[in-house]
GROMACS .gro file of C-alpha atoms in nm:
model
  308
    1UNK     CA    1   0.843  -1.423  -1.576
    2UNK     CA    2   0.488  -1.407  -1.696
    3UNK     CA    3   0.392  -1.489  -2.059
    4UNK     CA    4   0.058  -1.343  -2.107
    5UNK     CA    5  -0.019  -1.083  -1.807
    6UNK     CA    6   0.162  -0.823  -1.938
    7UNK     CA    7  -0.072  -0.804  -2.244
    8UNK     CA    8  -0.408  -0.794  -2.002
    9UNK     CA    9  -0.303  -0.652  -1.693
   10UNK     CA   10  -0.322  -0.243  -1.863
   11UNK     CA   11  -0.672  -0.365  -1.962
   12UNK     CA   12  -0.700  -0.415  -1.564
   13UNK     CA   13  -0.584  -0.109  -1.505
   14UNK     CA   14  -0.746   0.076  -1.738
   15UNK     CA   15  -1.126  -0.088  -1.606
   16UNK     CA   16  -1.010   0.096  -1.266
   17UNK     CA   17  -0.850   0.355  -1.355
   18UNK     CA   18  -1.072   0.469  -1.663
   19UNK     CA   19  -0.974   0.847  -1.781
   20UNK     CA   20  -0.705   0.884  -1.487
   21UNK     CA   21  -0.474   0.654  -1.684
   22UNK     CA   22  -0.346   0.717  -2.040
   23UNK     CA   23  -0.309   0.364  -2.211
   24UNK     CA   24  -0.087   0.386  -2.466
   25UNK     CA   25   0.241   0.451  -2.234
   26UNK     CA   26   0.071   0.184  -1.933
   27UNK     CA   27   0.091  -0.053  -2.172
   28UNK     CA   28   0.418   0.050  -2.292
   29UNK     CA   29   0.549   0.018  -1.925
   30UNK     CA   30   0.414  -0.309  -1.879
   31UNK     CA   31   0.604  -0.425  -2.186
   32UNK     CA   32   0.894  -0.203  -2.119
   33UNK     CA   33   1.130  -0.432  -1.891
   34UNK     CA   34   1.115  -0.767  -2.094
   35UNK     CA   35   1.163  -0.545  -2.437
   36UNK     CA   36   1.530  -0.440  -2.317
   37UNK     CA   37   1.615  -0.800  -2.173
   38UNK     CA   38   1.417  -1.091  -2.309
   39UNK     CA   39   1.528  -1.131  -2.636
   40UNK     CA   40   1.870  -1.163  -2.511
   41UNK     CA   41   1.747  -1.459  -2.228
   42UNK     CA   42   1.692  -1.686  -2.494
   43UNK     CA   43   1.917  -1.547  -2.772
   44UNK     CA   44   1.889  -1.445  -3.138
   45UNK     CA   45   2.086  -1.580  -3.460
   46UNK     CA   46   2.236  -1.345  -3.727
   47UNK     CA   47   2.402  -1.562  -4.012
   48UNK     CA   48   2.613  -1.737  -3.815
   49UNK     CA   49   2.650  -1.528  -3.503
   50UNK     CA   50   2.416  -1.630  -3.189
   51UNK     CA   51   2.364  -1.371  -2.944
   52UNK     CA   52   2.284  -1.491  -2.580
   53UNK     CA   53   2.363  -1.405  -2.248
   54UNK     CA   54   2.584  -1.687  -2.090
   55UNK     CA   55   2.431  -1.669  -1.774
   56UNK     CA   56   2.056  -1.554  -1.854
   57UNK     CA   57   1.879  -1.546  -1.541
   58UNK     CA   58   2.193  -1.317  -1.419
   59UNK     CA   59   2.136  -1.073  -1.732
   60UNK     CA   60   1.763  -1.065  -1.754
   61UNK     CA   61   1.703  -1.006  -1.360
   62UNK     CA   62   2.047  -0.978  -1.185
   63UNK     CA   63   2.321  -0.681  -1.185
   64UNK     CA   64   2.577  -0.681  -1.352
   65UNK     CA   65   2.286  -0.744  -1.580
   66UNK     CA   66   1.985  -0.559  -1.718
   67UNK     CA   67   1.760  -0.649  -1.408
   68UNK     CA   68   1.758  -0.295  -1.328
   69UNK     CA   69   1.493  -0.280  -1.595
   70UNK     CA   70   1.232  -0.475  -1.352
   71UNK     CA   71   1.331  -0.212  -1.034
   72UNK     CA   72   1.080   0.052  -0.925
   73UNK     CA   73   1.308   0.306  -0.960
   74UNK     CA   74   1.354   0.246  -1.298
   75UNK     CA   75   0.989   0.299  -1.413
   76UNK     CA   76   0.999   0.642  -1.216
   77UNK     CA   77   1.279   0.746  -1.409
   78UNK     CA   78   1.145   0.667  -1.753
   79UNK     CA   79   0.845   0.833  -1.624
   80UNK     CA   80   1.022   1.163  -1.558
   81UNK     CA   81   1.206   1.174  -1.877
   82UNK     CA   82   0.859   1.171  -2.013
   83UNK     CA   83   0.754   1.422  -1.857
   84UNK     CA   84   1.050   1.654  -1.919
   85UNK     CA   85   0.970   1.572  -2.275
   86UNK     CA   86   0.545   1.593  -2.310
   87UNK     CA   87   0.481   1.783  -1.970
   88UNK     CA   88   0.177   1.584  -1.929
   89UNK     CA   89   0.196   1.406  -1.551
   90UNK     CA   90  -0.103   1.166  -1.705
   91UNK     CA   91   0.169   0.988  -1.970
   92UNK     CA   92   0.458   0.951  -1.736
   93UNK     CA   93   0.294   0.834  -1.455
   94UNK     CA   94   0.046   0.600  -1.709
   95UNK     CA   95   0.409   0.421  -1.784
   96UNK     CA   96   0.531   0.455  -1.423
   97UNK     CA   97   0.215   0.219  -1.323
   98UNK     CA   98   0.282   0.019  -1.624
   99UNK     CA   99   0.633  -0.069  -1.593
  100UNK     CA  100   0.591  -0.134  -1.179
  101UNK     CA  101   0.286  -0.377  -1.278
  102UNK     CA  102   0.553  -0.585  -1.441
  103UNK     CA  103   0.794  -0.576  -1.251
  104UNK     CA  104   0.593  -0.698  -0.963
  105UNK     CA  105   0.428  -0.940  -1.108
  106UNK     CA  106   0.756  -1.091  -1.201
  107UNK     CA  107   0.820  -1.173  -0.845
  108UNK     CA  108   0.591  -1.455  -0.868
  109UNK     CA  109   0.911  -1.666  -1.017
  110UNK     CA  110   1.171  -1.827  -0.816
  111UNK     CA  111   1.396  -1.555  -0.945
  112UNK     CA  112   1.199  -1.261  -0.878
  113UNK     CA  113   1.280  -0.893  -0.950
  114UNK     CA  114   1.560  -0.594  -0.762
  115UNK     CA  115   1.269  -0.431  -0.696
  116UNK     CA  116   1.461  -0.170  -0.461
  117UNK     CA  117   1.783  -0.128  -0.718
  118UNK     CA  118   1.997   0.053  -0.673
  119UNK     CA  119   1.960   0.068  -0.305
  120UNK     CA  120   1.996  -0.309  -0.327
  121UNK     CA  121   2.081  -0.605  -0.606
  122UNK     CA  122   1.897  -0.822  -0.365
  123UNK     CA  123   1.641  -1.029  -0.557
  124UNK     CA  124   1.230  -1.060  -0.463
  125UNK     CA  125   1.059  -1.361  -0.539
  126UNK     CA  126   0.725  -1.564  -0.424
  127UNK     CA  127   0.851  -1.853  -0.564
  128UNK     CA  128   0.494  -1.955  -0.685
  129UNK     CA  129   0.667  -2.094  -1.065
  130UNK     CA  130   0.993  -2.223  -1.222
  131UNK     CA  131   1.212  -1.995  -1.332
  132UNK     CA  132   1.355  -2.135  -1.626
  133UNK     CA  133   1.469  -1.895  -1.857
  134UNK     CA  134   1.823  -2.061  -1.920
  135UNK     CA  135   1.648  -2.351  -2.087
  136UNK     CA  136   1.528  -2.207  -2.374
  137UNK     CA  137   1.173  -2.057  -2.537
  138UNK     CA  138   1.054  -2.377  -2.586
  139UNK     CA  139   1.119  -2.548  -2.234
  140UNK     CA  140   1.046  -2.255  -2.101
  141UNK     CA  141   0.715  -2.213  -2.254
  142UNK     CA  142   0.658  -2.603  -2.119
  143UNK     CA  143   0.756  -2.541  -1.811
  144UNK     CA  144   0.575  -2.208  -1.743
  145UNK     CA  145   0.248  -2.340  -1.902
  146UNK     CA  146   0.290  -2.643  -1.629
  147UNK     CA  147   0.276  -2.512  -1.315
  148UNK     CA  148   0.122  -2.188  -1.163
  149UNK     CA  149   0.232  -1.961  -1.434
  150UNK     CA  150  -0.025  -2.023  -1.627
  151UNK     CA  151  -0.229  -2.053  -1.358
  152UNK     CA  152  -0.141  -1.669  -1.263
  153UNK     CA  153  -0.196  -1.563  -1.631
  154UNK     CA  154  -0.538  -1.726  -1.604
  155UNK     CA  155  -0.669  -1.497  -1.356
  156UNK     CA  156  -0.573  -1.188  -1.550
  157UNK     CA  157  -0.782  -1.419  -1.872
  158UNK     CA  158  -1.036  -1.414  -1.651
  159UNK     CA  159  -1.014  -1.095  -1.523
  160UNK     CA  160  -0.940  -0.889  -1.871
  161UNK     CA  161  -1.286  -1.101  -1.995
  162UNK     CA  162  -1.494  -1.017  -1.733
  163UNK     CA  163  -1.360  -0.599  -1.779
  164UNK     CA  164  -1.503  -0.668  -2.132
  165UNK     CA  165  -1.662  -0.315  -2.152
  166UNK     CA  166  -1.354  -0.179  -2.149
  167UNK     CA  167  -1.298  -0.272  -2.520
  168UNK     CA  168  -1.621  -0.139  -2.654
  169UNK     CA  169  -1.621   0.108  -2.894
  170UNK     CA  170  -1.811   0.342  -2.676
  171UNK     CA  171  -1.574   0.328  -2.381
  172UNK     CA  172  -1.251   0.407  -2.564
  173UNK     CA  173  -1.416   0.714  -2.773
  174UNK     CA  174  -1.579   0.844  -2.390
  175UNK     CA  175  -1.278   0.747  -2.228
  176UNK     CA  176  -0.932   0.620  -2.363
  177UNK     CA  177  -0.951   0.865  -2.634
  178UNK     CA  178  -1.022   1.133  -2.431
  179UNK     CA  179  -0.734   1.110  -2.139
  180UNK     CA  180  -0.448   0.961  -2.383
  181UNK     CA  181  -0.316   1.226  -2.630
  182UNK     CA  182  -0.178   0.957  -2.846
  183UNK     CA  183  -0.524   0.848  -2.989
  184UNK     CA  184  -0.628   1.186  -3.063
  185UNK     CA  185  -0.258   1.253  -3.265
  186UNK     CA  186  -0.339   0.917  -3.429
  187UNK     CA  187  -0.647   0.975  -3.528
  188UNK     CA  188  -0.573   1.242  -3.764
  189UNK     CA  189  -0.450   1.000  -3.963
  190UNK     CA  190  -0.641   0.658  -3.932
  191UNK     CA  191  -1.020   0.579  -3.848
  192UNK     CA  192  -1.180   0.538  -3.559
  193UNK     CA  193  -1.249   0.123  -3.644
  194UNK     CA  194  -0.855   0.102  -3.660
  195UNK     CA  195  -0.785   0.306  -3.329
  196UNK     CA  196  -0.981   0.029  -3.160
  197UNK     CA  197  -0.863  -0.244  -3.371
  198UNK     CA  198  -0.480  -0.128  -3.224
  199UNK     CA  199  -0.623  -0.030  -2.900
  200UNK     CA  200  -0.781  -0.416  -2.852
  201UNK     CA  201  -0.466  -0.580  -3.008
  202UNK     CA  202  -0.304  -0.615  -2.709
  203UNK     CA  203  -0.561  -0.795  -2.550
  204UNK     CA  204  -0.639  -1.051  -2.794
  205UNK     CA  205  -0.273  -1.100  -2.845
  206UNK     CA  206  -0.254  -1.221  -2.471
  207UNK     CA  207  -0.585  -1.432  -2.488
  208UNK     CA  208  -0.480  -1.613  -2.783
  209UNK     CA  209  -0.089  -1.605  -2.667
  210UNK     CA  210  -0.202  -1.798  -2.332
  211UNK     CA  211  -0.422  -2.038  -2.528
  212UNK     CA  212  -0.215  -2.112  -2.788
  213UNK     CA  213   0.093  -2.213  -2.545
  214UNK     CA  214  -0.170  -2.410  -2.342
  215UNK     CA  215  -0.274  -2.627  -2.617
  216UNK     CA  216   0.104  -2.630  -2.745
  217UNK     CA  217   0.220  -2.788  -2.425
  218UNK     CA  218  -0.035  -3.007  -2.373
  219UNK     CA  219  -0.183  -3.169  -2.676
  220UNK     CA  220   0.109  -3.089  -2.889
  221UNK     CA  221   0.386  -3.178  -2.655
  222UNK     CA  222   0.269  -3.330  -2.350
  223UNK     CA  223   0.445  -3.167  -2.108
  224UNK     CA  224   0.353  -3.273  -1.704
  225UNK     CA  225   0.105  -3.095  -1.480
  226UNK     CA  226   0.310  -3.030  -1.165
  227UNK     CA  227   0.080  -2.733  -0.956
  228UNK     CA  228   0.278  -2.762  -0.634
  229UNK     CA  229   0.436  -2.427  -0.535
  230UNK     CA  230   0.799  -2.346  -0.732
  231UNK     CA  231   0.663  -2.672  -0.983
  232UNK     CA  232   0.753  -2.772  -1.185
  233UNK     CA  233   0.996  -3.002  -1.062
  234UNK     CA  234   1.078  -3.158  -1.349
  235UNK     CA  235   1.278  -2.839  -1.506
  236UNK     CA  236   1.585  -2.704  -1.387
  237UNK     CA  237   1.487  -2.401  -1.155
  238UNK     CA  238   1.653  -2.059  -1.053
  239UNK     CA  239   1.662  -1.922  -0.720
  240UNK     CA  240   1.629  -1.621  -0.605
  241UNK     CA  241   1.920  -1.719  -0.350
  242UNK     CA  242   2.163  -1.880  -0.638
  243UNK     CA  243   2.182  -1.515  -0.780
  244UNK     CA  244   2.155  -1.258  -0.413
  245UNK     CA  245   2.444  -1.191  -0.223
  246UNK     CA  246   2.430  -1.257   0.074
  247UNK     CA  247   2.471  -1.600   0.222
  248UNK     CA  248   2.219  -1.784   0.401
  249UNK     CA  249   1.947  -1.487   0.367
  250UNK     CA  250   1.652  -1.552   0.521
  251UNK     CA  251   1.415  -1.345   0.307
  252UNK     CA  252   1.126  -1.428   0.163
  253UNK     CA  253   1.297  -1.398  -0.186
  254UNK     CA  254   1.568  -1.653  -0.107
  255UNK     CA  255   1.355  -1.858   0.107
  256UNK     CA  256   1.066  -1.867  -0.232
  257UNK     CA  257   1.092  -2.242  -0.315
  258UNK     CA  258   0.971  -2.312   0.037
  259UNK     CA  259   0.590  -2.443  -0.005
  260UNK     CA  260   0.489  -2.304   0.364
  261UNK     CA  261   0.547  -1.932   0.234
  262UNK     CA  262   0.282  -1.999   0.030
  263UNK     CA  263   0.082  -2.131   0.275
  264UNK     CA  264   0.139  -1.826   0.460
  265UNK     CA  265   0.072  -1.590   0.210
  266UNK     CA  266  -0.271  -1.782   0.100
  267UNK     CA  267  -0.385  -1.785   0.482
  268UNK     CA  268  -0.315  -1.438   0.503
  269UNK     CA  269  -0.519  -1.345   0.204
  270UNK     CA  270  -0.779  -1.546   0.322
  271UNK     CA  271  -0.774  -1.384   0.651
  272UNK     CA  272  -0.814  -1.026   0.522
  273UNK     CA  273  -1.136  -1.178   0.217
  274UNK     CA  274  -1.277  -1.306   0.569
  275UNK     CA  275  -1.268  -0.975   0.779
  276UNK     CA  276  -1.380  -0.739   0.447
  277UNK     CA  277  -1.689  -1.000   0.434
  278UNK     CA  278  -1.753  -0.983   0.801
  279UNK     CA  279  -1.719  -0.581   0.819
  280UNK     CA  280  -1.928  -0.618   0.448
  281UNK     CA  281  -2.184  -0.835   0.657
  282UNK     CA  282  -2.169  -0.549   0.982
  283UNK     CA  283  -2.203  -0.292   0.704
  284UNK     CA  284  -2.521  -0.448   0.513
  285UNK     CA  285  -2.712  -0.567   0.862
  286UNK     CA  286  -2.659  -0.222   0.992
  287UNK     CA  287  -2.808  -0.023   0.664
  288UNK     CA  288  -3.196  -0.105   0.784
  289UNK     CA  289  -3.147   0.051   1.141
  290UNK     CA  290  -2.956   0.332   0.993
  291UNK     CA  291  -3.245   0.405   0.755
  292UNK     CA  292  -3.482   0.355   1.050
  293UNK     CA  293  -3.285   0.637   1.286
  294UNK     CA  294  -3.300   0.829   0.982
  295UNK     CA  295  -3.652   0.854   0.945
  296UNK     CA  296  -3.719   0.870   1.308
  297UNK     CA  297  -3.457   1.228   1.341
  298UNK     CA  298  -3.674   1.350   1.006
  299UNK     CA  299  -3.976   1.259   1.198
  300UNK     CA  300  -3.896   1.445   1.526
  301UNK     CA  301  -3.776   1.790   1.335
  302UNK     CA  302  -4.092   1.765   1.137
  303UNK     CA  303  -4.307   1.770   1.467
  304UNK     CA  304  -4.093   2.053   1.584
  305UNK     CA  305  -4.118   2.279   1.292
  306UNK     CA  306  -4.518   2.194   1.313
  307UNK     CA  307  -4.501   2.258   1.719
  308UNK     CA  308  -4.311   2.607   1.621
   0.00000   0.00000   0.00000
């Protein structure tokens, strides 16, 4: 599970995207899957009555469970009930890209997520951080904010800051406003200063949520740095494997706590950053002999049109 991505990662989407997406239901498809599960992971308390899911990493991402919620197929469905009820392809497939943002990035666990339910209850997962869900918020928070996790959420910090234009006031009158139809029925009613102020809530929400639990685990609590891949070790984990069904699978999902699959997967990116440089390298140290074959064909149908 992640604890701050799915607050920055519409803001992502939404730098790339611009007035192709509508925000209001990406975001609300990137919160959509933890909203129907998550409370019950850790449990609530009425009076006397606790509410809690005996086996929570079964329930929040397994079947019989509510893991359905982090499948593909489930986003596309939501999506077309939104359609059938707003006709507007821009809203149901805004939540559609939303919801599967989630979902995948909740493979980075040692749970993972059904991506392909129904077809299949089999689980997903990189393995890259704990899951550890069944111990609580608070060890959970620790535990998350030890290893990778927060690692993960970092690069979406990172990567939300450096998209900063996206929360001007500018671009969301030019653009959000314009392609979601939720800010223009809202803004019969409120200002433009408290649009934004909602529309950037999200965002600042996640910065300060992944700061705050930083500083909480650290200075506050002291929980251990452990950065090696499934870390950390000192929490009781989830696999992938403890919850799929079939025995001795030898899927990525089930095999997730194994360090070399990340090995694999970081030499692989590596290997396609090295040959977009190289054919970014061909394509910028060809540009000057283009330009100079260029000039030469203008120059040879200029002395033919003289000639003529």
């Amino acid at each position: 599970m992640s604890w701050a991505a799915h607050d920055l990662e519409p803001y992502v989407i939404q730098k790339h995207l611009g007035r192709k997406i509508a925000f209001v239901p990406l975001l609300v498809g990137s919160y959509a899957p933890d909203m129907l599960s998550k409370w019950f992971v850790y449990g609530v308390s009425l009076a006397d009555i606790e509410l809690k899911a005996d086996t929570p990493a079964q329930f929040h991402r397994g079947w019989p469970g509510a893991g359905f919620t982090h499948s593909l197929l489930f986003g596309v469905l939501v999506g077309l009930i939104l359609y059938a009820i707003w006709r507007n392809k821009v809203v149901a497939y805004s939540f559609v890209i939303g919801q599967w943002a989630h979902a995948l990035t909740d493979t980075g666990d040692t749970v993972g997520s059904m991506l392909l339910f129904p077809l299949t209850d089999h689980l997903f997962a990189l393995g890259a951080w704990a899951y550890a869900g069944q111990t609580g918020r608070y060890v959970d928070a620790g535990a998350y904010f030890s290893g990778l996790g927060f690692v993960w959420d970092g690069v979406f910090v990172v990567w939300g800051i450096l998209s900063w234009r996206v929360l001007t006031r500018g671009y969301f009158r030019d653009t959000v406003a314009v392609a979601d139809p939720f800010w223009r029925w809202a803004g019969r009613y409120l200002s433009e200063t408290t649009l934004v102020m909602l529309y950037r809530a999200s965002f600042f929400y996640g910065v300060a949520r992944w700061t705050a639990w930083l500083i909480w685990a650290h200075v506050v609590r002291s929980f251990a740095f452990d950065l090696r891949w499934g870390g950390p070790r000192w929490v009781p984990r989830i696999y992938a494997d403890e919850l799929n069904a079939a025995p001795a699978c030898k899927c990525p999902g089930c095999c997730s706590m194994r360090p070399r699959l990340g090995f694999y997967g970081a030499v692989a990116l590596c290997a396609v950053a090295k040959g977009r440089s190289a054919s970014l390298r061909g394509a910028l140290a060809g540009a000057p002999r283009r330009r100079m074959l260029k000039r030469r064909r203008r120059l040879k149908q200029r002395r033919r049109e003289a000639e003529n």
